[in-house]
mmCIF file of C-alpha atoms in Angstrom:
data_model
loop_
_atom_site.group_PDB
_atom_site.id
_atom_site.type_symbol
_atom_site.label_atom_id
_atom_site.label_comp_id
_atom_site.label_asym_id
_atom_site.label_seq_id
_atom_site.Cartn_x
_atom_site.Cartn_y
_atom_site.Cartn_z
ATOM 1 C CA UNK A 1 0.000 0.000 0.000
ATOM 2 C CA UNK A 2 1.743 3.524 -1.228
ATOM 3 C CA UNK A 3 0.557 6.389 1.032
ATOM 4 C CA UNK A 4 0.318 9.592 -0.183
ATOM 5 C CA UNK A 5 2.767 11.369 -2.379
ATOM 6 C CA UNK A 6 3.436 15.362 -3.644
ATOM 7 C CA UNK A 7 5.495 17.003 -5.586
ATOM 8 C CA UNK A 8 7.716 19.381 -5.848
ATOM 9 C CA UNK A 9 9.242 18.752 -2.482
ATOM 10 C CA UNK A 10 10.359 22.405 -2.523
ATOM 11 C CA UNK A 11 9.227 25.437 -5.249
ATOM 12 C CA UNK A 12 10.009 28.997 -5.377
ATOM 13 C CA UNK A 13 8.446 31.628 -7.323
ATOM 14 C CA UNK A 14 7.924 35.170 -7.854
ATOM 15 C CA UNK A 15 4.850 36.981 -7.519
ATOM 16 C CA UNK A 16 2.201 37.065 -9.839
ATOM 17 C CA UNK A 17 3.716 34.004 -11.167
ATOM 18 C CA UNK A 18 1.000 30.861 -11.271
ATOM 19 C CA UNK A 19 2.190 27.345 -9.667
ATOM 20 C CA UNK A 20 0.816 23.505 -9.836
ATOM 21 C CA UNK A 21 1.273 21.399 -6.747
ATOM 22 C CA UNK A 22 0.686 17.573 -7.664
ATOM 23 C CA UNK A 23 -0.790 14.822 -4.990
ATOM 24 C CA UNK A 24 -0.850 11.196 -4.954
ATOM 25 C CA UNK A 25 -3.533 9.800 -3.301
ATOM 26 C CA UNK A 26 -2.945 6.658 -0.932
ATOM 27 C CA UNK A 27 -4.092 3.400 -2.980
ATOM 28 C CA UNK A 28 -7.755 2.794 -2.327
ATOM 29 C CA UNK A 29 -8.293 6.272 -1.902
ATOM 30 C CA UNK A 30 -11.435 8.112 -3.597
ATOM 31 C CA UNK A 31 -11.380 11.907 -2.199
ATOM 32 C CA UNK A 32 -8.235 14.303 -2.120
ATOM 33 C CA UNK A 33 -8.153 17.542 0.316
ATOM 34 C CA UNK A 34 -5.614 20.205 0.051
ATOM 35 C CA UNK A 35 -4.640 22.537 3.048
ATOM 36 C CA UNK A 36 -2.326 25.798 3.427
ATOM 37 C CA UNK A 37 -0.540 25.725 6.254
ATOM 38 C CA UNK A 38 1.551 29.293 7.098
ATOM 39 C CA UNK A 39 4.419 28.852 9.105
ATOM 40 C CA UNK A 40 4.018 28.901 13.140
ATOM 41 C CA UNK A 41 -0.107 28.199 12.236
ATOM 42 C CA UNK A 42 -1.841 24.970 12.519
ATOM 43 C CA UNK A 43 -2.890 23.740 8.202
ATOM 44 C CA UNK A 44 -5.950 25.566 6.882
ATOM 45 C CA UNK A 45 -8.874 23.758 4.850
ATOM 46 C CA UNK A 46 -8.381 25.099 1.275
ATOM 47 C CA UNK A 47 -11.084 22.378 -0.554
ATOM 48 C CA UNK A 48 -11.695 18.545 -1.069
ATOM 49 C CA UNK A 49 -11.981 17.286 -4.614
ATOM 50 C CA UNK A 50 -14.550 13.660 -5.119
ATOM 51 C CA UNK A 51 -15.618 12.419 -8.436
ATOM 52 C CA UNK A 52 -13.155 15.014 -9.939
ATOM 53 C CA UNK A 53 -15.426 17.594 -8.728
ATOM 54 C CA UNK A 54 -14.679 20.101 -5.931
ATOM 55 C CA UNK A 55 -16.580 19.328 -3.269
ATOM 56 C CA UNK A 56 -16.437 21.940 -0.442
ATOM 57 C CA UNK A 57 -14.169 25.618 0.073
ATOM 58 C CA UNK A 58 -12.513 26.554 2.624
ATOM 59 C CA UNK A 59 -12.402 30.623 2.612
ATOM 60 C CA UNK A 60 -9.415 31.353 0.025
ATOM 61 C CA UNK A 61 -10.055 33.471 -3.363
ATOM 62 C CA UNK A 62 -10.633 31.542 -6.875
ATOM 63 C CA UNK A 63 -7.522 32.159 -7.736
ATOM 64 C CA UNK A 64 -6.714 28.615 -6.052
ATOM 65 C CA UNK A 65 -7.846 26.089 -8.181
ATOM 66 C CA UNK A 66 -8.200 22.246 -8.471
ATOM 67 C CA UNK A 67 -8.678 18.913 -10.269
ATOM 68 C CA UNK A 68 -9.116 15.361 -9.647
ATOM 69 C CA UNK A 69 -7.873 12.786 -11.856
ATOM 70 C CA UNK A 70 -9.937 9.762 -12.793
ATOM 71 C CA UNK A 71 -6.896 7.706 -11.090
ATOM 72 C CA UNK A 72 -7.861 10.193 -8.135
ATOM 73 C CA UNK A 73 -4.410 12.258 -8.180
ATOM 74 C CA UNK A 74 -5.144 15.884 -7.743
ATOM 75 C CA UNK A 75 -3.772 19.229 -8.678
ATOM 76 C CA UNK A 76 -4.007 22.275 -7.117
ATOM 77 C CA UNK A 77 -3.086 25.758 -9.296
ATOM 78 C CA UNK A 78 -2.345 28.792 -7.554
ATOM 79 C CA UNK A 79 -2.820 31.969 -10.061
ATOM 80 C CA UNK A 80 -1.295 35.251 -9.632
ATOM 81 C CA UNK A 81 0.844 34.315 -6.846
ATOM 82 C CA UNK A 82 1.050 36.540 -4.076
ATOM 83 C CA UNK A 83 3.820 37.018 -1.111
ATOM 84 C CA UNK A 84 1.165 35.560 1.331
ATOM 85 C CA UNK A 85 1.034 32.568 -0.678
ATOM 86 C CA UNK A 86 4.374 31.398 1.056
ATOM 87 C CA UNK A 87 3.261 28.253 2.708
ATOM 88 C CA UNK A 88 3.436 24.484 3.344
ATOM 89 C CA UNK A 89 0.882 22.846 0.931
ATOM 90 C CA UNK A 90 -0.618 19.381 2.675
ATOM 91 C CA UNK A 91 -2.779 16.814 0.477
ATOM 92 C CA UNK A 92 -4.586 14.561 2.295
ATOM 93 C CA UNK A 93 -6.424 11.455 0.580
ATOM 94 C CA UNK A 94 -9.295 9.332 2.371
ATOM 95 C CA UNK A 95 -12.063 7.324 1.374
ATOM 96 C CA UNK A 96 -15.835 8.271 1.074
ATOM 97 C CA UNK A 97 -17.601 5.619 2.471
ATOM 98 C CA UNK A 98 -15.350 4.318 4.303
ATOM 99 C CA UNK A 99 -13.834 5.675 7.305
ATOM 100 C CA UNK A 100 -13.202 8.853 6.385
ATOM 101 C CA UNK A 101 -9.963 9.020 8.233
ATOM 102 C CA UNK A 102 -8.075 11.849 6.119
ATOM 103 C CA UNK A 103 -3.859 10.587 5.423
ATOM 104 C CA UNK A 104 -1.187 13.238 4.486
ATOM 105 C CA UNK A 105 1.315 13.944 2.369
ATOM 106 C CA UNK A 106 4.537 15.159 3.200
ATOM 107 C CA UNK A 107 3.333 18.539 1.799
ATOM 108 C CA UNK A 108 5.254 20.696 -0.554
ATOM 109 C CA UNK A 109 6.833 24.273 0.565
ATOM 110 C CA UNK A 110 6.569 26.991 -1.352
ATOM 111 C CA UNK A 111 8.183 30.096 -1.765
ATOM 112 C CA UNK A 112 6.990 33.871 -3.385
ATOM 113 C CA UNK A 113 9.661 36.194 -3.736
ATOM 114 C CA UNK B 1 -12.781 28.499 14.058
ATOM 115 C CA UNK B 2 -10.895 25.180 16.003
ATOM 116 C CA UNK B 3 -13.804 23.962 18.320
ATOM 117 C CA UNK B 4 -11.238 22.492 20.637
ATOM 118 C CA UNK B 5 -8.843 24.003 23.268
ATOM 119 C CA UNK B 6 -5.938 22.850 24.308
ATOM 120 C CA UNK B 7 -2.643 24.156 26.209
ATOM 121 C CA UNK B 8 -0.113 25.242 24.140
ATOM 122 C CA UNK B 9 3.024 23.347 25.140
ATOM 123 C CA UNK B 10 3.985 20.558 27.446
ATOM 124 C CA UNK B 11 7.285 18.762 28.471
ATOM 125 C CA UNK B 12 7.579 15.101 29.051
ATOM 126 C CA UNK B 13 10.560 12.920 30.171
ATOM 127 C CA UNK B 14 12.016 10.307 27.928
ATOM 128 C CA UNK B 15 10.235 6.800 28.943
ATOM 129 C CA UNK B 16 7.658 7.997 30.551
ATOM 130 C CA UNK B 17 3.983 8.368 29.689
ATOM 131 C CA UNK B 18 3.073 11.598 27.635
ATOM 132 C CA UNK B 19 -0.795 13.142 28.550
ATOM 133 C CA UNK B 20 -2.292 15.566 26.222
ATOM 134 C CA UNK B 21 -5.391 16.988 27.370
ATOM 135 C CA UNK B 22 -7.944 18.049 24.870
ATOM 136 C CA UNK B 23 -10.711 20.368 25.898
ATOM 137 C CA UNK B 24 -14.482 20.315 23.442
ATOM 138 C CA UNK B 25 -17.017 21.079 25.665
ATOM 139 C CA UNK B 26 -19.441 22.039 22.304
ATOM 140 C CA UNK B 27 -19.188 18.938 20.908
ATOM 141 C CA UNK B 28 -22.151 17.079 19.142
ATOM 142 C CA UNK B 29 -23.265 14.178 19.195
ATOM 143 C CA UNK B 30 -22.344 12.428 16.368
ATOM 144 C CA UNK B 31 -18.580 14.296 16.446
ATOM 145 C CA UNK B 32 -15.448 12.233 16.998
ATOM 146 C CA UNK B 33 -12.410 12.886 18.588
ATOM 147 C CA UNK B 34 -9.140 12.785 16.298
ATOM 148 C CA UNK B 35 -5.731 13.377 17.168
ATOM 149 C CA UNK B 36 -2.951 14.211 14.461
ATOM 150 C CA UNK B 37 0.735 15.273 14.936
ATOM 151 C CA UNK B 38 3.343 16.960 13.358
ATOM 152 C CA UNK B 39 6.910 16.605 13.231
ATOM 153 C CA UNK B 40 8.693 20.047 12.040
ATOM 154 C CA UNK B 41 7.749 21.010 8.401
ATOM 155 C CA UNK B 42 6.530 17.411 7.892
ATOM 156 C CA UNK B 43 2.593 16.320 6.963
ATOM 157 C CA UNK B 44 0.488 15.906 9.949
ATOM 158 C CA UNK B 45 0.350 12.011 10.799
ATOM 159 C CA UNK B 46 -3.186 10.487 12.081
ATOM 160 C CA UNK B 47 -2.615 8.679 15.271
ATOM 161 C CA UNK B 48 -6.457 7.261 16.695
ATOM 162 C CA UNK B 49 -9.736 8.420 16.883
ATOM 163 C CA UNK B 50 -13.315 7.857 18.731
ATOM 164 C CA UNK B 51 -16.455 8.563 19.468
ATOM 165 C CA UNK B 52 -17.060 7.781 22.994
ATOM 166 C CA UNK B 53 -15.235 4.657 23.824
ATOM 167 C CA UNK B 54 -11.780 4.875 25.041
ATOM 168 C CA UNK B 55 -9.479 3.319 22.226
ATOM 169 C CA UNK B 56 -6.033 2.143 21.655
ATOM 170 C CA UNK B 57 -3.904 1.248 19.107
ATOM 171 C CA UNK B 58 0.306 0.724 18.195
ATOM 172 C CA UNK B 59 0.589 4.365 18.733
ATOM 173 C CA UNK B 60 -1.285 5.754 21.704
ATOM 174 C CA UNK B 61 -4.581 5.573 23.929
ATOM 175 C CA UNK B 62 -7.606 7.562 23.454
ATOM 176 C CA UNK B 63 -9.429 8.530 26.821
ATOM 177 C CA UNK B 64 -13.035 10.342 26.135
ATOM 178 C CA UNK B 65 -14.757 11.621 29.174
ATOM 179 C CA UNK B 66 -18.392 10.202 29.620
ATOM 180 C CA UNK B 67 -19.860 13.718 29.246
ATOM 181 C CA UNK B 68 -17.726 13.890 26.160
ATOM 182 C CA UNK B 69 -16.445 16.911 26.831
ATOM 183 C CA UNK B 70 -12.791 16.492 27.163
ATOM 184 C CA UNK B 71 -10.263 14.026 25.948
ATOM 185 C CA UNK B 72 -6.671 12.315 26.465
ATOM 186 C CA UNK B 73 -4.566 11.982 24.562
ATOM 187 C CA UNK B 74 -1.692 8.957 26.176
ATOM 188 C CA UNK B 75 1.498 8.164 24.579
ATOM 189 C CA UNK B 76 2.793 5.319 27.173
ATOM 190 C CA UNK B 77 6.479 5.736 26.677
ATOM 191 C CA UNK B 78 7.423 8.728 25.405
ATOM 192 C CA UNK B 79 10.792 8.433 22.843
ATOM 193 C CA UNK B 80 12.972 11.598 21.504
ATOM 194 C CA UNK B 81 10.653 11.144 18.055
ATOM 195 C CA UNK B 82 7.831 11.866 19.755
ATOM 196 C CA UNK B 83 8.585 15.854 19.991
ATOM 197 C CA UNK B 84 6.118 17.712 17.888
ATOM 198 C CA UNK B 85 2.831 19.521 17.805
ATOM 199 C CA UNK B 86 -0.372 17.310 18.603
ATOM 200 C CA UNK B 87 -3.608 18.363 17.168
ATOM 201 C CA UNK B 88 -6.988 17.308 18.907
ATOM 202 C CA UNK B 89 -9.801 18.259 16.453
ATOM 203 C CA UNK B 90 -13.846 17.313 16.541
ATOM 204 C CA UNK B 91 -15.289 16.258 13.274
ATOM 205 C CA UNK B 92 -18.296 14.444 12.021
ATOM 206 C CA UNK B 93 -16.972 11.668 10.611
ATOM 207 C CA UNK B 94 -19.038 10.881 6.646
ATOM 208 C CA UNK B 95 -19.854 13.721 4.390
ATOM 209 C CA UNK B 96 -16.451 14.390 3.195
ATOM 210 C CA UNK B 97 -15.987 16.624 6.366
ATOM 211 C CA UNK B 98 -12.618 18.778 5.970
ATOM 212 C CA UNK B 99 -10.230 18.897 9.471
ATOM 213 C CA UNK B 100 -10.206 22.477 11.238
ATOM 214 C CA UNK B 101 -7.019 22.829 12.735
ATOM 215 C CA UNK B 102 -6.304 24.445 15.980
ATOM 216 C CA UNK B 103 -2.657 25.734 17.332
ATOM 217 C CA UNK B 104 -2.453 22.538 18.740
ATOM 218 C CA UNK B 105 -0.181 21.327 21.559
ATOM 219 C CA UNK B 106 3.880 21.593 21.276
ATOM 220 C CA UNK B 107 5.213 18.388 23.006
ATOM 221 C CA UNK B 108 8.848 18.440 24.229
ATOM 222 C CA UNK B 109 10.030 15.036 25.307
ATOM 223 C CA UNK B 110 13.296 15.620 27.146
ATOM 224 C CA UNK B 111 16.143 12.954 27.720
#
């Protein structure tokens, strides 16, 4: 069983540059989340993607954008990249129906200049 | 906003048992516990959940009060690799349900 994978490990950009983070989901897994997480703050919901639809927002702009893969891998596009955007980006996969029980990735860190 | 509270650092000795309270006094019914860490700049990795019954796996022990209310989290002998920041968080488990995050709880486990 592979558990859940991103890439890049590391990324920097300048602003209003756009980025693409990539996620693995675990094997087995049906539904991919995708959190910000600022440094010294505890990750923040950004939104879930299910049947390669986005299903549920956390309270960033739509300038943060998704997909879901039919083999369940995700991206998540960031446009217009601000200095704010600096963060630790965490996937998590899980399975609807199932348990629920949300698995991370080792997240990837990005960096605005 | 995190619907949980809980203190902001603790320090533990190396072998001995690690408790991390976990206040939720607005939980509902049909919330469960969870408890996630996080080793610096790594993912957050799930350690045990429940509902109401006190659970344990390879990792730690889950103690739920019977009003619900409050929680435990018990890691029985604490090692060097289990410094980092514990999360307790309340979430209805179904439905897709995303994790809210709180500043969780810094554990230092000292040699």
């Amino acid at each position: 069983e592979t558990g859940v994978t991103q890439s890049p490990t590391h990324l920097i950009k300048t602003r209003g540059q756009q980025v693409t983070l990539r996620c693995s989901s675990q094997s087995g897994h049906n539904t991919v989340s995708w959190y910000q997480q600022a440094l010294g703050q505890g990750p923040q919901f950004i939104f879930q993607y299910y049947r390669e639809e986005e299903n549920g927002r956390g309270n960033f702009p739509p300038r943060f954008s998704g997909l879901q893969f039919p083999n369940y891998s995700s991206e998540l596009n960031v446009n217009a990249l601000e200095l704010d955007d600096s963060a630790l980006y965490l996937c998590a996969s899980s399975l609807r129906g199932g348990r629920e029980t949300q698995y991370f990735g080792p997240g990837t860190r990005l960096l605005v200049l | 906003d995190a619907k949980t509270t809980q203190p902001p650092s603790m320090d533990c000795a190396e072998g001995r048992a690690a408790n991390l309270p976990c206040n939720h006094s607005t939980i509902s019914g049909n919330e469960y516990v969870y408890w996630y860490r996080q080793i610096h700049s790594q993912g957050p990795q799930y350690i045990i959940h429940g509902l109401k019954n006190n659970e344990t796996n390879e990792m730690a022990s889950l103690i739920i009060t019977e009003d619900r209310k409050s929680s435990t989290l018990i890691l029985p002998h604490a090692t060097l690799r289990d410094t980092a920041v514990y999360y307790c968080i309340v979430r209805v488990e179904g439905y897709g349900n995303k994790l809210v995050f709180g500043a969780g709880t810094i554990l230092r486990v000292k040699s």
